[in-house]
Amino acid sequence: MDNLTNNLLKYAQVVFPQPFRNLFTYLIPDELLGLVKVGVRVVVPFGKRTLTGFVVALTNSTEVKEKIKPIKDVLDEKPIFDEKALKFYEWISEYYISSLGEALRNSVPYGTEVESKKKVVADKIICRKLFDSEKRKDSLKAKVLSKLMDKEINSVSQIQKAVKNKNIYSVLRSLEKLGAVSIIDDVIPQRVKEKKIKHVSLAKSIDEIYNTIPELERKSPKQIVILLELISQKEKEIPLQQLIKKTNTNYSVINSLVKKGFISIYEKRVERVYSEIYTEKSKEIQLSERQKYIIDKIGNRISSSEFESFLLHGITGSGKTQVYIELSKIALSKGKDIIILVPEISLTPQITARFFNHFGDKVTVIHSRLSLGERYDAWRGIINGKFKIVIGARSALFAPLKNLGLIVVDEEHDQSYKQQEMIPKYHARDAAIVLAKLNNCPVVLGSATPSIESMYNALTGKFTLLELPERIDNAKLPIIRLVDVTIEKKKKQMENIFSRILLNEIIERLGKKEGVIILQNRRGFATQVFCGDCGEVIICPNCSVSMVHHINKNVLKCHYCGTTVPVPKACPVCGSIALKFFGTGTQRVEDELGFYLPNVKIERIDSDTIDRKGKLSEILNRFAKGEVQILVGTQMVSKGLDFANVTLVGVISAETTLWLPDFRADERTFQLLTQVAGRSGRSKSEGEVIIQTQNHKHFVLQKVLMNDYKGFYENEIKLRLQGEYPPFTRLALVEMKDENEKRLKAAINEFFELLKKYKKGIKLTPPHEAVIYKIKGSYRYQIILKCDKKIDSSGKLMRTALLNSYVEYIQKSKFKDIRPIIDVDPQSII
């Protein structure tokens, strides 16, 4: 829509990143005509607050009768999303049951919104008098007053958290009438903006300056130093701070030169660019015939701008990344943009380094380890057309590229592609397929261990199956051995957590200067601490999970809420000092390896150690150079890593994911073990994998041993059909949580009764406790919905039931502050 048309349109339809689904109409003031466009963000009044909203439509008339409020400001010069992108966000909103504004929140980096938040300013003297006059000190009013006496200025959320009750607004209003508090709106500006730095350049010609040097040299020799430095600059400008530091001068000298007209100072936008610390030498790659066939087949779809979903099933080390690079070359040659999704930051360093080697500054990266400024500048660079290739985790799917020609979802099976924390709970793999369809481009789902759903879609013709069954460079798949630790214990062949077989192999590989990777998919030192006398396990006070021992700080930590407490000296129940530490985490693996191999450099990779940007890349660089001999880690070491010198992979315990009460437990175990096995023997040296287990005859482990994906899939698909699980049914999970268990039960039962009105064609499980019953102080109850795809192929029946029940519940329930959390296509039901 051009500016001329915009000038005729007086009203904007705006949505907000809030749970409500309405469109709100705002007047476009004359001074903002032409600036307000579909796809930009605007700052508007909303009730007594100020919010940032997204413009989704423009009109020249409205049916709204009451006075229409004007837009205050426009945040964006260029639209963030266009018509195609808006359709994509509308699909996410509809499919995953959220408001359009909540879906659009993903289109902008965190920290770029403007909003107001209520602050409560207390008069402590009046609050003290009111508190003293309260008869019941456990009443909600008394609790609020207690918090206000403790701290003079609070946000509403701080008070809610302190009193453990969200319904405090009526109390605050009554206190405001009594003069005990003032409630004010505090407008919070954008947390992140363009970065500008003062620069200095010459304001006169070099000849003019040379003519005045003798006079300046007599009076102000320091000014001469600055002028000569500026003359020597090739770029003819230099950052102010850098100039002062380089010339060992100060601001007064600079200001004198400005007054004399010799130099000028101005602000210049500086781009905060993420640079990948991990580096690889660029290699000449000889493509196999199979790779060429796949590149041609997908490349034809890129060239003709046609949508098609491809499942690239390539065994570990088969050259999938090189296929992505060659396809990106085709897309770029057609003037198109590319999105490369990876499930975790652990995969980003190597794949990013390889793309940078080929495409240089056309590549940008988006993931959670970037600073707010780096993310903001990457986002702006994408909008301005500077970057053509975006690599990153699931949020990279929302990069504002305008001419998509290819989407790649690497390790498509990974559960990290599912958004778990925020609404909407989208799945990036499934959303990528929809985005590709809207943009008439191919989408490539790559994996050595495809998800059951994706393989089913390929075998039933929904996706096109392409296979890379062999490793590149004549590398062979590693030999896999299962070591049953129960048998080894009887033979007295265990050295604490290591079998003698695994320990001997580690020593042998190190002797050959080869690399070793050890997997244990649990953090910490001991995963449980329990009393040897009464059997009490130390549980987190806020969650129904055991605390994990972290030996480096000698604390117990909850991996769900982050609560940390000192290790108790005695059992908190019976007082016994017979505390025992059970289970094995990555810290223990690292510690015991250090005991057996004191002169070997070991690095641990898990979320406890990769606590700062660049740390992972530093470790990988040192491992590639041989400065680190052993990597110990969680699932972060199981995928994406490609090191020619790694010839041994050890798995401490195969059962860490196998015993979880989840229908995907077998699938995840097979994928994890197959993926980590694939890190070994990726070059000419033969690789080996040793998996320690307590049940070597288990079906899943036997299929891993034989590298038999097909056999595993055939068995698993039968179990899914019998159990009425995906891909044959659609699932949805409704969860409610609250600190008051009695209210929670009443609320979820009420929602269940509403759902029962729409149960035709849908199977409902009655409300039940979640497997992890309590997290962060809140109890959790769930309802599971199942719907046969033969009855409801698109999922519309289930979504209608959920949406109607949700709306009715919010409108009528007395428990509306306990909101249902809806997860369509959940990846876990724990």
Coordinates of C-alpha atoms in Angstrom, one line a residue, residues 31-273:
E31 CA 1.4 14.3 11.7
L32 CA 1.6 10.4 11.5
L33 CA -0.3 10.0 8.3
G34 CA 1.9 8.1 5.9
L35 CA 4.0 6.7 8.7
V36 CA 1.4 4.3 10.1
K37 CA 1.4 1.3 7.8
V38 CA 0.3 -2.3 8.1
G39 CA 3.2 -4.2 9.7
V40 CA 4.6 -1.4 11.9
R41 CA 4.4 -1.1 15.7
V42 CA 2.7 1.9 17.3
V43 CA 2.6 3.3 20.9
V44 CA -0.9 3.8 22.0
P45 CA -3.0 4.5 25.1
F46 CA -4.8 1.4 26.4
G47 CA -7.1 2.2 29.3
K48 CA -4.8 3.9 31.8
R49 CA -1.7 2.2 30.4
T50 CA 0.6 2.8 27.4
L51 CA 1.3 -0.2 25.2
T52 CA 3.0 -1.2 22.0
G53 CA 0.7 -2.8 19.5
F54 CA 0.9 -4.1 15.9
V55 CA -1.0 -2.5 13.0
V56 CA -2.8 -5.2 11.1
A57 CA -5.2 -3.2 9.0
L58 CA -6.0 0.4 7.9
T59 CA -9.5 1.8 7.2
N60 CA -11.0 5.1 6.3
S61 CA -14.2 4.6 8.3
T62 CA -15.2 2.9 11.6
E63 CA -18.3 1.6 13.3
V64 CA -16.9 2.5 16.7
K65 CA -19.3 5.0 18.4
E66 CA -17.3 6.2 21.4
K67 CA -14.4 8.6 21.2
I68 CA -11.4 7.0 19.4
K69 CA -8.0 7.6 21.0
P70 CA -5.1 8.7 18.7
I71 CA -1.9 6.9 18.2
K72 CA 1.0 8.4 20.2
D73 CA 4.0 7.3 18.2
V74 CA 5.3 5.0 15.4
L75 CA 8.3 2.8 16.4
D76 CA 9.3 1.4 12.9
E77 CA 10.4 3.1 9.7
K78 CA 9.7 0.0 7.7
P79 CA 7.0 -2.7 8.2
I80 CA 8.1 -5.7 10.2
F81 CA 5.7 -8.0 8.4
D82 CA 4.0 -8.0 5.1
E83 CA 0.7 -9.6 3.9
K84 CA 2.2 -13.1 3.5
A85 CA 3.9 -12.9 6.9
L86 CA 0.6 -11.7 8.5
K87 CA -1.1 -14.8 7.2
F88 CA 1.6 -16.9 8.8
Y89 CA 1.1 -15.3 12.2
E90 CA -2.6 -15.7 11.8
W91 CA -2.1 -19.4 11.2
I92 CA 0.1 -19.7 14.3
S93 CA -2.5 -17.8 16.3
E94 CA -5.4 -20.0 15.1
Y95 CA -3.6 -23.4 15.2
Y96 CA -1.9 -23.0 18.6
I97 CA -4.8 -21.1 20.1
S98 CA -3.4 -17.7 21.0
S99 CA -4.2 -14.1 20.2
L100 CA -2.8 -12.7 17.0
G101 CA -0.8 -10.2 19.1
E102 CA 0.8 -13.0 21.1
A103 CA 1.8 -14.6 17.8
L104 CA 3.2 -11.3 16.4
R105 CA 5.3 -10.8 19.6
N106 CA 7.7 -13.3 18.0
S107 CA 8.3 -10.9 15.0
V108 CA 10.3 -8.5 17.1
P109 CA 13.4 -8.9 19.4
Y110 CA 12.9 -8.7 23.1
G111 CA 13.4 -5.2 24.6
T112 CA 12.0 -3.1 21.7
E113 CA 8.5 -2.5 23.1
V114 CA 7.3 0.6 24.9
E115 CA 4.8 0.0 27.8
S116 CA 3.7 1.4 31.1
K117 CA 3.5 -0.6 34.3
K118 CA 1.7 0.4 37.5
K119 CA 3.9 1.2 40.5
V120 CA 2.5 1.4 44.0
V121 CA 4.1 4.1 46.2
A122 CA 3.3 3.6 49.9
D123 CA 3.0 6.1 52.8
K124 CA 4.6 3.9 55.4
I125 CA 3.2 5.8 58.4
I126 CA -0.4 5.3 57.2
C127 CA 0.3 1.7 56.2
R128 CA 1.6 1.0 59.7
K129 CA -1.5 2.5 61.3
L130 CA -3.8 0.4 59.1
F131 CA -1.8 -2.7 59.7
D132 CA -2.0 -2.3 63.4
S133 CA -5.7 -1.8 63.3
E134 CA -6.2 -5.0 61.3
K135 CA -7.6 -7.7 63.5
R136 CA -6.6 -10.7 61.3
K137 CA -2.9 -10.4 60.5
D138 CA -3.3 -13.3 57.9
S139 CA -5.9 -11.4 55.9
L140 CA -5.0 -10.4 52.3
K141 CA -5.2 -6.7 53.3
A142 CA -2.7 -7.3 56.1
K143 CA -0.3 -9.2 53.9
V144 CA -0.4 -6.3 51.3
L145 CA 0.2 -3.7 54.0
S146 CA 3.1 -5.8 55.4
K147 CA 4.8 -5.8 52.0
L148 CA 4.2 -2.0 51.6
M149 CA 5.7 -1.3 55.0
D150 CA 8.8 -3.4 54.0
K151 CA 9.4 -1.5 50.7
E152 CA 8.1 2.0 49.8
I153 CA 7.9 1.5 46.0
N154 CA 6.7 -1.8 44.5
S155 CA 5.3 -3.0 41.2
V156 CA 2.0 -4.8 41.3
S157 CA 3.6 -8.1 40.3
Q158 CA 6.1 -7.8 43.2
I159 CA 3.2 -7.4 45.7
Q160 CA 1.3 -10.3 44.1
K161 CA 4.3 -12.5 44.4
A162 CA 4.9 -11.5 48.0
V163 CA 1.4 -12.2 49.1
K164 CA 1.0 -15.2 46.8
N165 CA -2.3 -13.9 45.4
K166 CA -3.0 -12.2 42.1
N167 CA -6.3 -10.7 43.2
I168 CA -5.0 -7.6 45.0
Y169 CA -6.5 -4.8 42.8
S170 CA -9.6 -4.2 45.0
V171 CA -7.3 -4.0 48.1
L172 CA -5.0 -1.5 46.4
R173 CA -7.9 0.7 45.3
S174 CA -9.3 0.7 48.9
L175 CA -5.9 1.7 50.2
E176 CA -5.6 4.4 47.6
K177 CA -8.9 5.9 48.8
L178 CA -7.5 5.9 52.4
G179 CA -4.4 7.8 51.2
A180 CA -2.1 4.9 52.1
V181 CA -0.8 4.4 48.6
S182 CA -0.5 6.2 45.3
I183 CA -0.8 4.1 42.1
I184 CA 1.1 5.6 39.2
D185 CA 1.8 4.6 35.6
D186 CA 5.5 4.4 34.8
V187 CA 6.2 4.4 31.1
I188 CA 9.1 2.0 30.3
P189 CA 10.9 3.0 27.1
Q190 CA 12.5 0.6 24.7
R191 CA 15.3 -1.3 26.5
V192 CA 17.3 -1.6 23.3
K193 CA 17.9 0.9 20.5
E194 CA 20.4 1.8 17.8
K195 CA 23.9 2.2 19.2
K196 CA 25.5 5.5 18.3
I197 CA 29.1 6.5 19.0
K198 CA 30.7 10.0 18.6
H199 CA 33.1 10.2 15.8
V200 CA 35.7 12.9 14.8
S201 CA 36.7 14.0 11.4
L202 CA 38.6 17.0 9.9
A203 CA 36.5 20.0 9.1
K204 CA 39.2 21.8 7.0
S205 CA 41.4 20.7 4.1
I206 CA 44.8 19.2 4.8
D207 CA 46.5 22.2 3.1
E208 CA 44.7 24.7 5.4
I209 CA 45.8 22.6 8.4
Y210 CA 49.4 22.4 7.3
N211 CA 49.5 26.2 6.9
T212 CA 48.5 26.7 10.5
I213 CA 50.7 24.0 12.1
P214 CA 53.6 26.4 13.0
E215 CA 51.3 28.7 15.0
L216 CA 49.5 25.8 16.7
E217 CA 52.7 24.0 17.5
R218 CA 53.8 27.1 19.6
K219 CA 50.6 27.5 21.5
S220 CA 49.0 24.0 21.6
P221 CA 51.3 21.1 20.7
K222 CA 48.6 18.5 21.9
Q223 CA 46.2 19.9 19.2
I224 CA 48.9 19.1 16.6
V225 CA 49.0 15.5 17.8
I226 CA 45.3 15.1 17.2
L227 CA 45.3 16.8 13.8
L228 CA 48.2 14.6 12.6
E229 CA 46.4 11.5 13.8
L230 CA 43.3 12.4 11.9
I231 CA 45.3 13.2 8.7
S232 CA 46.9 9.7 8.9
Q233 CA 43.5 8.0 9.1
K234 CA 42.6 6.2 5.9
E235 CA 38.9 6.3 6.8
K236 CA 39.1 10.0 7.5
E237 CA 37.2 9.6 10.7
I238 CA 37.8 7.9 14.1
P239 CA 35.7 7.2 17.2
L240 CA 36.2 10.0 19.8
Q241 CA 37.1 7.7 22.7
Q242 CA 39.6 5.9 20.5
L243 CA 41.2 9.2 19.4
I244 CA 41.6 10.4 22.9
K245 CA 43.2 7.2 24.1
K246 CA 45.5 6.9 21.0
T247 CA 46.8 10.5 21.4
N248 CA 46.8 10.5 25.2
T249 CA 44.8 13.8 25.2
N250 CA 41.5 14.9 26.7
Y251 CA 38.1 16.5 25.9
S252 CA 39.3 20.1 26.4
V253 CA 41.9 19.7 23.6
I254 CA 39.2 18.3 21.4
N255 CA 36.7 21.0 22.2
S256 CA 39.3 23.7 21.4
L257 CA 39.8 22.3 18.0
V258 CA 36.0 22.2 17.4
K259 CA 35.7 25.8 18.4
K260 CA 38.5 26.8 16.0
G261 CA 36.7 24.9 13.2
F262 CA 39.5 22.4 12.6
I263 CA 37.4 19.2 13.4
S264 CA 33.8 18.2 13.7
I265 CA 32.1 15.8 16.1
Y266 CA 29.0 13.8 15.1
E267 CA 27.2 10.6 16.1
K268 CA 27.4 7.6 13.9
R269 CA 25.4 4.4 14.1
V270 CA 27.6 1.5 15.1
E271 CA 26.5 -2.1 14.3
R272 CA 26.8 -4.6 17.1
V273 CA 27.9 -7.7 15.0

